[in-house]
Amino acid sequence: MSKRRTEKELEQWFDGELDEAAFDESRIENDPDLSVHLAVLRALRSGARQAVPAPAIADAQFPAFMAGIREGIEAPRARLGGFWAYASIVTAALIVSVSLLVIFSQGPANVKAQTEVESVSSDIEGATFDTHRSEDGSATIWINTAGEDLW
Amino acid sequence: MVRSLSSAILIFCGWALAQTASADEERVTFEMVAIQATSEGRDQPAFDENLSDLKETLRELPYDTYKHLVTTKISTAYNKEARFPIDARYTLIVKPVKKEHDGRIVVETRIEAVEAVEADKQKPPVNALKATSTMVPGDRLKLHGLKLETGKLVIVLTARV
């Protein structure tokens, strides 16, 4: 009888699938390999018994189980993004407002520039102009009209 | 609590924006001094008593006798004209345009002149002088050279905010 067949018979006997009369237990004592194999089977059985049993859902519990699954799928997600967007808008508006308030609440800037004449013209034909700046910072426009009369 | 804080912040934003809007309603005050200037051959220039504050400003002009005509002070908003009647012929019109970042004010000035003819032959006034200047508040702008019955017209204009 092949070794593998013997081990298979031993496994069936160990699992209670063979009658006690169908398997000669003395062969285990006489065969070291069978002894080792039996020890392995016993170790496996012991380890399996120590594993945490997975919770099982009974048939009566299955509808409630599926209802819970559907509620989890349909429940709206927490909108943390909406809060942050709102906070960002409010913060930006606050920064802009404070900046504008600081700018426009300041007093007149210290003016270091001088009065300047940008452009000069006249409807009087032949009129000429001269512009210059004085030492006291004032600007002067001198209009010279031709002839004695205004026009 | 978040809603209350946000509402408070938004109310503050509205108040701050209202403050900035009020800055646009700022007014400019112009003072115009009109002077009749003549050259009479004096060794030292002569000034009317009313012109004592302007002696140094007028001294550089090519005249030696200064007679006060009229002083007028008018406050106006930006882009609003202010009219300063001088005499039957001349009127000074001033308009502050805007305020620059350095505090200077862009001012448009023009002197309207009416030709002296009979009333039924009046022509529309002409702009004898038009000028755009950037004025430092408190500095003076001098306009001179237009003819009067006697002498020349000198205008000293000052802008203040």
PDB file of C-alpha atoms in Angstrom:
ATOM      1  CA  MET A   1       0.000   0.000   0.000  1.00  0.00           C
ATOM      2  CA  SER A   2       1.455   3.309  -0.985  1.00  0.00           C
ATOM      3  CA  LYS A   3       2.549   5.730   1.625  1.00  0.00           C
ATOM      4  CA  ARG A   4       0.226   8.445   0.309  1.00  0.00           C
ATOM      5  CA  ARG A   5      -2.755   6.134   0.379  1.00  0.00           C
ATOM      6  CA  THR A   6      -1.925   5.195   3.934  1.00  0.00           C
ATOM      7  CA  GLU A   7      -1.734   8.828   4.954  1.00  0.00           C
ATOM      8  CA  LYS A   8      -5.057   9.476   3.302  1.00  0.00           C
ATOM      9  CA  GLU A   9      -6.651   6.631   5.228  1.00  0.00           C
ATOM     10  CA  LEU A  10      -5.111   8.054   8.402  1.00  0.00           C
ATOM     11  CA  GLU A  11      -6.618  11.510   7.631  1.00  0.00           C
ATOM     12  CA  GLN A  12     -10.045  10.014   7.021  1.00  0.00           C
ATOM     13  CA  TRP A  13      -9.789   8.003  10.228  1.00  0.00           C
ATOM     14  CA  PHE A  14      -8.672  11.154  12.111  1.00  0.00           C
ATOM     15  CA  ASP A  15     -11.623  13.093  10.715  1.00  0.00           C
ATOM     16  CA  GLY A  16     -14.009  10.290  11.691  1.00  0.00           C
ATOM     17  CA  GLU A  17     -14.836   9.416   8.132  1.00  0.00           C
ATOM     18  CA  LEU A  18     -13.705   5.783   8.515  1.00  0.00           C
ATOM     19  CA  ASP A  19     -14.989   3.112  10.856  1.00  0.00           C
ATOM     20  CA  GLU A  20     -12.568   2.220  13.558  1.00  0.00           C
ATOM     21  CA  ALA A  21     -12.441  -1.295  12.210  1.00  0.00           C
ATOM     22  CA  ALA A  22     -11.479  -0.045   8.757  1.00  0.00           C
ATOM     23  CA  PHE A  23      -8.210   1.367  10.002  1.00  0.00           C
ATOM     24  CA  ASP A  24      -5.596  -0.555  11.984  1.00  0.00           C
ATOM     25  CA  GLU A  25      -4.308   1.908  14.587  1.00  0.00           C
ATOM     26  CA  SER A  26      -1.282  -0.315  15.295  1.00  0.00           C
ATOM     27  CA  ARG A  27       0.171   0.802  12.013  1.00  0.00           C
ATOM     28  CA  ILE A  28       0.643   4.256  13.513  1.00  0.00           C
ATOM     29  CA  GLU A  29       2.866   2.888  16.238  1.00  0.00           C
ATOM     30  CA  ASN A  30       4.848   0.847  13.774  1.00  0.00           C
ATOM     31  CA  ASP A  31       5.324   3.584  11.182  1.00  0.00           C
ATOM     32  CA  PRO A  32       7.262   6.692  12.313  1.00  0.00           C
ATOM     33  CA  ASP A  33       6.065   8.652   9.291  1.00  0.00           C
ATOM     34  CA  LEU A  34       2.453   7.985  10.192  1.00  0.00           C
ATOM     35  CA  SER A  35       3.133   9.061  13.759  1.00  0.00           C
ATOM     36  CA  VAL A  36       4.567  12.352  12.547  1.00  0.00           C
ATOM     37  CA  HIS A  37       1.648  12.834  10.169  1.00  0.00           C
ATOM     38  CA  LEU A  38      -0.848  12.193  12.951  1.00  0.00           C
ATOM     39  CA  ALA A  39       0.981  14.722  15.153  1.00  0.00           C
ATOM     40  CA  VAL A  40       0.705  17.306  12.347  1.00  0.00           C
ATOM     41  CA  LEU A  41      -3.009  16.629  11.976  1.00  0.00           C
ATOM     42  CA  ARG A  42      -3.531  17.069  15.713  1.00  0.00           C
ATOM     43  CA  ALA A  43      -1.562  20.359  15.669  1.00  0.00           C
ATOM     44  CA  LEU A  44      -3.657  21.674  12.814  1.00  0.00           C
ATOM     45  CA  ARG A  45      -6.861  20.739  14.571  1.00  0.00           C
ATOM     46  CA  SER A  46      -5.712  22.466  17.761  1.00  0.00           C
ATOM     47  CA  GLY A  47      -4.764  25.656  15.888  1.00  0.00           C
ATOM     48  CA  ALA A  48      -8.035  25.740  14.020  1.00  0.00           C
ATOM     49  CA  ARG A  49      -9.986  25.490  17.278  1.00  0.00           C
ATOM     50  CA  GLN A  50      -8.079  28.506  18.705  1.00  0.00           C
ATOM     51  CA  ALA A  51      -8.867  30.781  15.703  1.00  0.00           C
ATOM     52  CA  VAL A  52     -11.540  33.462  16.295  1.00  0.00           C
ATOM     53  CA  PRO A  53     -14.707  32.313  14.740  1.00  0.00           C
ATOM     54  CA  ALA A  54     -16.040  34.749  12.098  1.00  0.00           C
ATOM     55  CA  PRO A  55     -19.456  36.126  12.963  1.00  0.00           C
ATOM     56  CA  ALA A  56     -22.070  34.543  10.910  1.00  0.00           C
ATOM     57  CA  ILE A  57     -25.295  36.121   9.788  1.00  0.00           C
ATOM     58  CA  ALA A  58     -28.238  33.968  10.275  1.00  0.00           C
ATOM     59  CA  ASP A  59     -30.983  33.832   7.691  1.00  0.00           C
ATOM     60  CA  ALA A  60     -33.346  35.788   9.957  1.00  0.00           C
ATOM     61  CA  GLN A  61     -30.756  38.523  10.319  1.00  0.00           C
ATOM     62  CA  PHE A  62     -30.011  38.870   6.601  1.00  0.00           C
ATOM     63  CA  PRO A  63     -32.742  41.451   5.718  1.00  0.00           C
ATOM     64  CA  ALA A  64     -31.612  43.746   8.511  1.00  0.00           C
ATOM     65  CA  PHE A  65     -28.017  43.284   7.397  1.00  0.00           C
ATOM     66  CA  MET A  66     -28.826  44.348   3.826  1.00  0.00           C
ATOM     67  CA  ALA A  67     -30.876  47.328   5.087  1.00  0.00           C
ATOM     68  CA  GLY A  68     -27.807  48.539   6.970  1.00  0.00           C
ATOM     69  CA  ILE A  69     -25.689  48.174   3.832  1.00  0.00           C
ATOM     70  CA  ARG A  70     -28.165  50.312   1.829  1.00  0.00           C
ATOM     71  CA  GLU A  71     -28.274  53.005   4.528  1.00  0.00           C
ATOM     72  CA  GLY A  72     -24.499  53.250   4.469  1.00  0.00           C
ATOM     73  CA  ILE A  73     -24.439  53.605   0.705  1.00  0.00           C
ATOM     74  CA  GLU A  74     -27.213  56.232   0.545  1.00  0.00           C
ATOM     75  CA  ALA A  75     -26.087  58.325   3.535  1.00  0.00           C
ATOM     76  CA  PRO A  76     -24.660  61.725   2.403  1.00  0.00           C
ATOM     77  CA  ARG A  77     -20.956  62.253   2.952  1.00  0.00           C
ATOM     78  CA  ALA A  78     -19.852  64.823   5.510  1.00  0.00           C
ATOM     79  CA  ARG A  79     -19.224  68.087   3.555  1.00  0.00           C
ATOM     80  CA  LEU A  80     -16.075  69.292   5.197  1.00  0.00           C
ATOM     81  CA  GLY A  81     -15.087  70.924   1.854  1.00  0.00           C
ATOM     82  CA  GLY A  82     -18.131  73.271   2.057  1.00  0.00           C
ATOM     83  CA  PHE A  83     -17.006  74.569   5.436  1.00  0.00           C
ATOM     84  CA  TRP A  84     -13.489  75.304   4.235  1.00  0.00           C
ATOM     85  CA  ALA A  85     -14.717  77.058   1.098  1.00  0.00           C
ATOM     86  CA  TYR A  86     -16.986  79.290   3.200  1.00  0.00           C
ATOM     87  CA  ALA A  87     -14.188  80.027   5.636  1.00  0.00           C
ATOM     88  CA  SER A  88     -11.836  80.888   2.778  1.00  0.00           C
ATOM     89  CA  ILE A  89     -14.297  83.340   1.228  1.00  0.00           C
ATOM     90  CA  VAL A  90     -14.937  85.067   4.555  1.00  0.00           C
ATOM     91  CA  THR A  91     -11.217  85.304   5.284  1.00  0.00           C
ATOM     92  CA  ALA A  92     -10.477  86.744   1.845  1.00  0.00           C
ATOM     93  CA  ALA A  93     -13.251  89.340   2.237  1.00  0.00           C
ATOM     94  CA  LEU A  94     -11.879  90.275   5.657  1.00  0.00           C
ATOM     95  CA  ILE A  95      -8.347  90.711   4.340  1.00  0.00           C
ATOM     96  CA  VAL A  96      -9.502  92.872   1.414  1.00  0.00           C
ATOM     97  CA  SER A  97     -11.685  95.039   3.651  1.00  0.00           C
ATOM     98  CA  VAL A  98      -9.004  95.590   6.263  1.00  0.00           C
ATOM     99  CA  SER A  99      -6.485  96.452   3.551  1.00  0.00           C
ATOM    100  CA  LEU A 100      -8.818  98.984   1.935  1.00  0.00           C
ATOM    101  CA  LEU A 101      -9.647 100.478   5.313  1.00  0.00           C
ATOM    102  CA  VAL A 102      -5.967 100.910   6.176  1.00  0.00           C
ATOM    103  CA  ILE A 103      -5.209 102.509   2.830  1.00  0.00           C
ATOM    104  CA  PHE A 104      -8.059 104.999   2.815  1.00  0.00           C
ATOM    105  CA  SER A 105      -7.934 105.840   6.519  1.00  0.00           C
ATOM    106  CA  GLN A 106      -4.385 107.098   6.273  1.00  0.00           C
ATOM    107  CA  GLY A 107      -3.964 110.828   6.223  1.00  0.00           C
ATOM    108  CA  PRO A 108      -2.649 112.682   3.202  1.00  0.00           C
ATOM    109  CA  ALA A 109       0.718 111.381   2.101  1.00  0.00           C
ATOM    110  CA  ASN A 110       3.717 113.587   2.728  1.00  0.00           C
ATOM    111  CA  VAL A 111       3.828 115.412  -0.567  1.00  0.00           C
ATOM    112  CA  LYS A 112       7.372 115.856  -1.720  1.00  0.00           C
ATOM    113  CA  ALA A 113       6.597 116.599  -5.370  1.00  0.00           C
ATOM    114  CA  GLN A 114       6.034 120.108  -6.703  1.00  0.00           C
ATOM    115  CA  THR A 115       3.212 121.824  -8.507  1.00  0.00           C
ATOM    116  CA  GLU A 116       3.567 121.243 -12.219  1.00  0.00           C
ATOM    117  CA  VAL A 117       1.803 122.654 -15.276  1.00  0.00           C
ATOM    118  CA  GLU A 118       0.867 119.749 -17.527  1.00  0.00           C
ATOM    119  CA  SER A 119      -0.703 121.569 -20.493  1.00  0.00           C
ATOM    120  CA  VAL A 120      -1.658 125.084 -21.619  1.00  0.00           C
ATOM    121  CA  SER A 121      -3.787 126.339 -24.512  1.00  0.00           C
ATOM    122  CA  SER A 122      -5.884 129.314 -25.588  1.00  0.00           C
ATOM    123  CA  ASP A 123      -8.712 130.124 -27.983  1.00  0.00           C
ATOM    124  CA  ILE A 124      -7.003 133.458 -28.691  1.00  0.00           C
ATOM    125  CA  GLU A 125      -5.270 133.381 -32.017  1.00  0.00           C
ATOM    126  CA  GLY A 126      -1.557 134.042 -31.815  1.00  0.00           C
ATOM    127  CA  ALA A 127      -1.328 133.624 -28.045  1.00  0.00           C
ATOM    128  CA  THR A 128       1.967 132.294 -26.711  1.00  0.00           C
ATOM    129  CA  PHE A 129       2.815 130.824 -23.328  1.00  0.00           C
ATOM    130  CA  ASP A 130       5.668 130.511 -20.918  1.00  0.00           C
ATOM    131  CA  THR A 131       5.632 128.300 -17.846  1.00  0.00           C
ATOM    132  CA  HIS A 132       8.175 128.037 -15.067  1.00  0.00           C
ATOM    133  CA  ARG A 133       8.474 127.038 -11.448  1.00  0.00           C
ATOM    134  CA  SER A 134       9.525 129.400  -8.705  1.00  0.00           C
ATOM    135  CA  GLU A 135      11.851 128.775  -5.788  1.00  0.00           C
ATOM    136  CA  ASP A 136       8.901 128.759  -3.395  1.00  0.00           C
ATOM    137  CA  GLY A 137       7.393 125.789  -5.262  1.00  0.00           C
ATOM    138  CA  SER A 138       4.671 127.776  -7.036  1.00  0.00           C
ATOM    139  CA  ALA A 139       4.130 127.368 -10.761  1.00  0.00           C
ATOM    140  CA  THR A 140       3.597 130.276 -13.161  1.00  0.00           C
ATOM    141  CA  ILE A 141       1.823 130.483 -16.514  1.00  0.00           C
ATOM    142  CA  TRP A 142       2.437 133.644 -18.544  1.00  0.00           C
ATOM    143  CA  ILE A 143       0.153 134.217 -21.524  1.00  0.00           C
ATOM    144  CA  ASN A 144       1.188 136.723 -24.136  1.00  0.00           C
ATOM    145  CA  THR A 145      -1.502 137.872 -26.557  1.00  0.00           C
ATOM    146  CA  ALA A 146      -0.490 139.574 -29.779  1.00  0.00           C
ATOM    147  CA  GLY A 147      -1.485 143.170 -30.346  1.00  0.00           C
ATOM    148  CA  GLU A 148      -3.265 145.570 -28.031  1.00  0.00           C
ATOM    149  CA  ASP A 149      -6.742 144.097 -28.131  1.00  0.00           C
ATOM    150  CA  LEU A 150      -7.799 140.862 -26.590  1.00  0.00           C
ATOM    151  CA  TRP A 151      -8.922 139.501 -29.964  1.00  0.00           C
TER     152      TRP A 151
ATOM    153  CA  MET B   1     -20.891  80.021  16.604  1.00  0.00           C
ATOM    154  CA  VAL B   2     -19.342  79.790  13.151  1.00  0.00           C
ATOM    155  CA  ARG B   3     -22.387  81.478  11.617  1.00  0.00           C
ATOM    156  CA  SER B   4     -22.287  84.300  14.176  1.00  0.00           C
ATOM    157  CA  LEU B   5     -18.582  84.874  13.618  1.00  0.00           C
ATOM    158  CA  SER B   6     -19.031  84.869   9.848  1.00  0.00           C
ATOM    159  CA  SER B   7     -21.909  87.343  10.089  1.00  0.00           C
ATOM    160  CA  ALA B   8     -19.817  89.637  12.269  1.00  0.00           C
ATOM    161  CA  ILE B   9     -16.946  89.484   9.793  1.00  0.00           C
ATOM    162  CA  LEU B  10     -19.206  90.234   6.840  1.00  0.00           C
ATOM    163  CA  ILE B  11     -20.761  93.193   8.666  1.00  0.00           C
ATOM    164  CA  PHE B  12     -17.269  94.520   9.335  1.00  0.00           C
ATOM    165  CA  CYS B  13     -16.432  94.119   5.657  1.00  0.00           C
ATOM    166  CA  GLY B  14     -19.478  96.160   4.705  1.00  0.00           C
ATOM    167  CA  TRP B  15     -18.554  98.908   7.146  1.00  0.00           C
ATOM    168  CA  ALA B  16     -14.972  99.024   5.871  1.00  0.00           C
ATOM    169  CA  LEU B  17     -16.157  99.305   2.271  1.00  0.00           C
ATOM    170  CA  ALA B  18     -18.511 102.126   3.265  1.00  0.00           C
ATOM    171  CA  GLN B  19     -15.560 103.982   4.767  1.00  0.00           C
ATOM    172  CA  THR B  20     -13.606 103.666   1.546  1.00  0.00           C
ATOM    173  CA  ALA B  21     -16.591 104.892  -0.479  1.00  0.00           C
ATOM    174  CA  SER B  22     -16.824 108.011   1.682  1.00  0.00           C
ATOM    175  CA  ALA B  23     -13.245 108.905   0.657  1.00  0.00           C
ATOM    176  CA  ASP B  24     -14.519 109.648  -2.838  1.00  0.00           C
ATOM    177  CA  GLU B  25     -16.727 112.500  -1.506  1.00  0.00           C
ATOM    178  CA  GLU B  26     -13.691 114.548  -0.446  1.00  0.00           C
ATOM    179  CA  ARG B  27     -13.868 118.228  -1.402  1.00  0.00           C
ATOM    180  CA  VAL B  28     -11.167 120.659  -2.480  1.00  0.00           C
ATOM    181  CA  THR B  29     -11.146 124.294  -1.376  1.00  0.00           C
ATOM    182  CA  PHE B  30      -9.759 126.825  -3.817  1.00  0.00           C
ATOM    183  CA  GLU B  31      -8.755 130.380  -2.973  1.00  0.00           C
ATOM    184  CA  MET B  32      -8.409 132.821  -5.843  1.00  0.00           C
ATOM    185  CA  VAL B  33      -6.808 136.226  -5.533  1.00  0.00           C
ATOM    186  CA  ALA B  34      -7.216 138.446  -8.621  1.00  0.00           C
ATOM    187  CA  ILE B  35      -4.775 141.326  -8.990  1.00  0.00           C
ATOM    188  CA  GLN B  36      -4.299 144.211 -11.357  1.00  0.00           C
ATOM    189  CA  ALA B  37      -0.579 144.478 -12.149  1.00  0.00           C
ATOM    190  CA  THR B  38       1.126 147.417 -13.837  1.00  0.00           C
ATOM    191  CA  SER B  39       4.653 148.579 -14.548  1.00  0.00           C
ATOM    192  CA  GLU B  40       5.122 152.200 -13.421  1.00  0.00           C
ATOM    193  CA  GLY B  41       8.853 152.439 -13.230  1.00  0.00           C
ATOM    194  CA  ARG B  42       9.186 151.986  -9.487  1.00  0.00           C
ATOM    195  CA  ASP B  43      12.456 151.053  -7.868  1.00  0.00           C
ATOM    196  CA  GLN B  44      10.715 148.761  -5.451  1.00  0.00           C
ATOM    197  CA  PRO B  45       7.448 146.919  -6.107  1.00  0.00           C
ATOM    198  CA  ALA B  46       4.359 148.261  -4.366  1.00  0.00           C
ATOM    199  CA  PHE B  47       1.625 146.018  -3.023  1.00  0.00           C
ATOM    200  CA  ASP B  48      -1.858 146.667  -1.709  1.00  0.00           C
ATOM    201  CA  GLU B  49      -2.273 145.923   1.995  1.00  0.00           C
ATOM    202  CA  ASN B  50      -4.511 142.981   1.097  1.00  0.00           C
ATOM    203  CA  LEU B  51      -1.620 141.396  -0.767  1.00  0.00           C
ATOM    204  CA  SER B  52       0.933 141.321   2.047  1.00  0.00           C
ATOM    205  CA  ASP B  53       0.883 137.513   2.161  1.00  0.00           C
ATOM    206  CA  LEU B  54       1.645 137.310  -1.537  1.00  0.00           C
ATOM    207  CA  LYS B  55       4.552 139.729  -1.748  1.00  0.00           C
ATOM    208  CA  GLU B  56       7.223 137.095  -2.192  1.00  0.00           C
ATOM    209  CA  THR B  57       5.091 135.186  -4.684  1.00  0.00           C
ATOM    210  CA  LEU B  58       4.406 138.295  -6.781  1.00  0.00           C
ATOM    211  CA  ARG B  59       7.880 139.796  -6.559  1.00  0.00           C
ATOM    212  CA  GLU B  60       9.258 137.578  -9.310  1.00  0.00           C
ATOM    213  CA  LEU B  61       6.654 138.808 -11.855  1.00  0.00           C
ATOM    214  CA  PRO B  62       7.614 141.520 -14.362  1.00  0.00           C
ATOM    215  CA  TYR B  63       5.473 144.264 -12.729  1.00  0.00           C
ATOM    216  CA  ASP B  64       6.122 146.761  -9.996  1.00  0.00           C
ATOM    217  CA  THR B  65       2.645 147.761  -8.848  1.00  0.00           C
ATOM    218  CA  TYR B  66       0.013 145.329  -7.603  1.00  0.00           C
ATOM    219  CA  LYS B  67      -3.571 146.279  -6.820  1.00  0.00           C
ATOM    220  CA  HIS B  68      -5.973 143.841  -5.226  1.00  0.00           C
ATOM    221  CA  LEU B  69      -9.175 143.230  -7.209  1.00  0.00           C
ATOM    222  CA  VAL B  70     -11.046 140.348  -5.537  1.00  0.00           C
ATOM    223  CA  THR B  71     -10.437 137.340  -3.273  1.00  0.00           C
ATOM    224  CA  THR B  72     -12.826 134.395  -3.388  1.00  0.00           C
ATOM    225  CA  LYS B  73     -12.783 131.022  -1.669  1.00  0.00           C
ATOM    226  CA  ILE B  74     -14.926 128.134  -2.948  1.00  0.00           C
ATOM    227  CA  SER B  75     -15.121 124.483  -1.938  1.00  0.00           C
ATOM    228  CA  THR B  76     -16.061 121.949  -4.584  1.00  0.00           C
ATOM    229  CA  ALA B  77     -16.128 118.200  -5.084  1.00  0.00           C
ATOM    230  CA  TYR B  78     -14.011 116.363  -7.598  1.00  0.00           C
ATOM    231  CA  ASN B  79     -15.162 116.776 -11.201  1.00  0.00           C
ATOM    232  CA  LYS B  80     -17.364 119.727 -10.221  1.00  0.00           C
ATOM    233  CA  GLU B  81     -16.561 123.181 -11.579  1.00  0.00           C
ATOM    234  CA  ALA B  82     -16.229 126.228  -9.365  1.00  0.00           C
ATOM    235  CA  ARG B  83     -16.689 129.685 -10.952  1.00  0.00           C
ATOM    236  CA  PHE B  84     -14.797 132.738  -9.698  1.00  0.00           C
ATOM    237  CA  PRO B  85     -16.073 135.968 -11.272  1.00  0.00           C
ATOM    238  CA  ILE B  86     -13.259 138.522 -11.583  1.00  0.00           C
ATOM    239  CA  ASP B  87     -14.719 141.445 -13.462  1.00  0.00           C
ATOM    240  CA  ALA B  88     -17.141 142.117 -16.304  1.00  0.00           C
ATOM    241  CA  ARG B  89     -14.811 140.462 -18.768  1.00  0.00           C
ATOM    242  CA  TYR B  90     -13.045 137.584 -17.015  1.00  0.00           C
ATOM    243  CA  THR B  91     -14.207 134.581 -15.019  1.00  0.00           C
ATOM    244  CA  LEU B  92     -11.939 131.902 -13.611  1.00  0.00           C
ATOM    245  CA  ILE B  93     -13.348 128.362 -13.721  1.00  0.00           C
ATOM    246  CA  VAL B  94     -11.623 125.634 -11.734  1.00  0.00           C
ATOM    247  CA  LYS B  95     -12.311 121.901 -11.604  1.00  0.00           C
ATOM    248  CA  PRO B  96     -10.436 119.386  -9.438  1.00  0.00           C
ATOM    249  CA  VAL B  97     -10.174 116.200 -11.451  1.00  0.00           C
ATOM    250  CA  LYS B  98      -8.534 113.664  -9.161  1.00  0.00           C
ATOM    251  CA  LYS B  99      -6.102 113.169  -6.352  1.00  0.00           C
ATOM    252  CA  GLU B 100      -2.811 111.525  -7.185  1.00  0.00           C
ATOM    253  CA  HIS B 101      -1.143 108.889  -5.029  1.00  0.00           C
ATOM    254  CA  ASP B 102       1.429 111.427  -3.863  1.00  0.00           C
ATOM    255  CA  GLY B 103      -1.319 113.751  -2.588  1.00  0.00           C
ATOM    256  CA  ARG B 104      -1.165 116.237  -5.455  1.00  0.00           C
ATOM    257  CA  ILE B 105      -4.408 117.301  -7.094  1.00  0.00           C
ATOM    258  CA  VAL B 106      -4.962 117.398 -10.840  1.00  0.00           C
ATOM    259  CA  VAL B 107      -6.756 120.668 -11.541  1.00  0.00           C
ATOM    260  CA  GLU B 108      -8.216 122.024 -14.766  1.00  0.00           C
ATOM    261  CA  THR B 109      -8.333 125.817 -14.918  1.00  0.00           C
ATOM    262  CA  ARG B 110      -9.651 128.133 -17.575  1.00  0.00           C
ATOM    263  CA  ILE B 111     -10.226 131.849 -17.817  1.00  0.00           C
ATOM    264  CA  GLU B 112     -13.331 132.736 -19.755  1.00  0.00           C
ATOM    265  CA  ALA B 113     -13.220 136.076 -21.501  1.00  0.00           C
ATOM    266  CA  VAL B 114     -16.125 138.046 -22.920  1.00  0.00           C
ATOM    267  CA  GLU B 115     -15.482 140.605 -25.612  1.00  0.00           C
ATOM    268  CA  ALA B 116     -16.543 144.051 -24.435  1.00  0.00           C
ATOM    269  CA  VAL B 117     -19.253 145.038 -26.935  1.00  0.00           C
ATOM    270  CA  GLU B 118     -22.819 146.250 -26.715  1.00  0.00           C
ATOM    271  CA  ALA B 119     -25.205 143.916 -24.994  1.00  0.00           C
ATOM    272  CA  ASP B 120     -27.072 143.058 -28.193  1.00  0.00           C
ATOM    273  CA  LYS B 121     -23.820 142.122 -29.910  1.00  0.00           C
ATOM    274  CA  GLN B 122     -22.453 139.825 -27.244  1.00  0.00           C
ATOM    275  CA  LYS B 123     -20.438 136.903 -28.508  1.00  0.00           C
ATOM    276  CA  PRO B 124     -20.159 133.678 -26.585  1.00  0.00           C
ATOM    277  CA  PRO B 125     -17.244 133.684 -24.126  1.00  0.00           C
ATOM    278  CA  VAL B 126     -13.935 132.210 -25.223  1.00  0.00           C
ATOM    279  CA  ASN B 127     -11.334 130.391 -23.220  1.00  0.00           C
ATOM    280  CA  ALA B 128      -8.579 132.949 -23.073  1.00  0.00           C
ATOM    281  CA  LEU B 129      -6.476 130.472 -21.122  1.00  0.00           C
ATOM    282  CA  LYS B 130      -6.858 126.760 -20.460  1.00  0.00           C
ATOM    283  CA  ALA B 131      -4.430 124.831 -18.312  1.00  0.00           C
ATOM    284  CA  THR B 132      -4.132 121.479 -16.567  1.00  0.00           C
ATOM    285  CA  SER B 133      -1.870 121.399 -13.544  1.00  0.00           C
ATOM    286  CA  THR B 134      -0.916 118.969 -10.822  1.00  0.00           C
ATOM    287  CA  MET B 135      -1.013 121.058  -7.678  1.00  0.00           C
ATOM    288  CA  VAL B 136       0.530 120.410  -4.308  1.00  0.00           C
ATOM    289  CA  PRO B 137      -2.068 121.353  -1.671  1.00  0.00           C
ATOM    290  CA  GLY B 138      -1.031 124.720  -0.282  1.00  0.00           C
ATOM    291  CA  ASP B 139       1.193 125.652  -3.231  1.00  0.00           C
ATOM    292  CA  ARG B 140       0.251 128.544  -5.519  1.00  0.00           C
ATOM    293  CA  LEU B 141      -0.454 128.605  -9.225  1.00  0.00           C
ATOM    294  CA  LYS B 142       0.036 132.009 -10.858  1.00  0.00           C
ATOM    295  CA  LEU B 143      -1.689 132.957 -14.110  1.00  0.00           C
ATOM    296  CA  HIS B 144      -0.802 136.343 -15.591  1.00  0.00           C
ATOM    297  CA  GLY B 145      -0.657 138.284 -18.860  1.00  0.00           C
ATOM    298  CA  LEU B 146      -4.266 138.827 -19.906  1.00  0.00           C
ATOM    299  CA  LYS B 147      -5.054 142.446 -20.585  1.00  0.00           C
ATOM    300  CA  LEU B 148      -7.230 144.606 -18.336  1.00  0.00           C
ATOM    301  CA  GLU B 149      -8.448 148.114 -19.011  1.00  0.00           C
ATOM    302  CA  THR B 150      -5.273 149.147 -17.221  1.00  0.00           C
ATOM    303  CA  GLY B 151      -2.392 146.774 -16.748  1.00  0.00           C
ATOM    304  CA  LYS B 152      -2.450 142.992 -16.761  1.00  0.00           C
ATOM    305  CA  LEU B 153      -4.490 140.429 -14.862  1.00  0.00           C
ATOM    306  CA  VAL B 154      -2.648 138.299 -12.312  1.00  0.00           C
ATOM    307  CA  ILE B 155      -4.443 135.393 -10.663  1.00  0.00           C
ATOM    308  CA  VAL B 156      -2.991 133.498  -7.710  1.00  0.00           C
ATOM    309  CA  LEU B 157      -4.770 130.172  -7.120  1.00  0.00           C
ATOM    310  CA  THR B 158      -4.286 127.918  -4.094  1.00  0.00           C
ATOM    311  CA  ALA B 159      -5.828 124.474  -3.537  1.00  0.00           C
ATOM    312  CA  ARG B 160      -6.359 122.830  -0.172  1.00  0.00           C
ATOM    313  CA  VAL B 161      -7.975 119.536   0.920  1.00  0.00           C
TER     314      VAL B 161
END
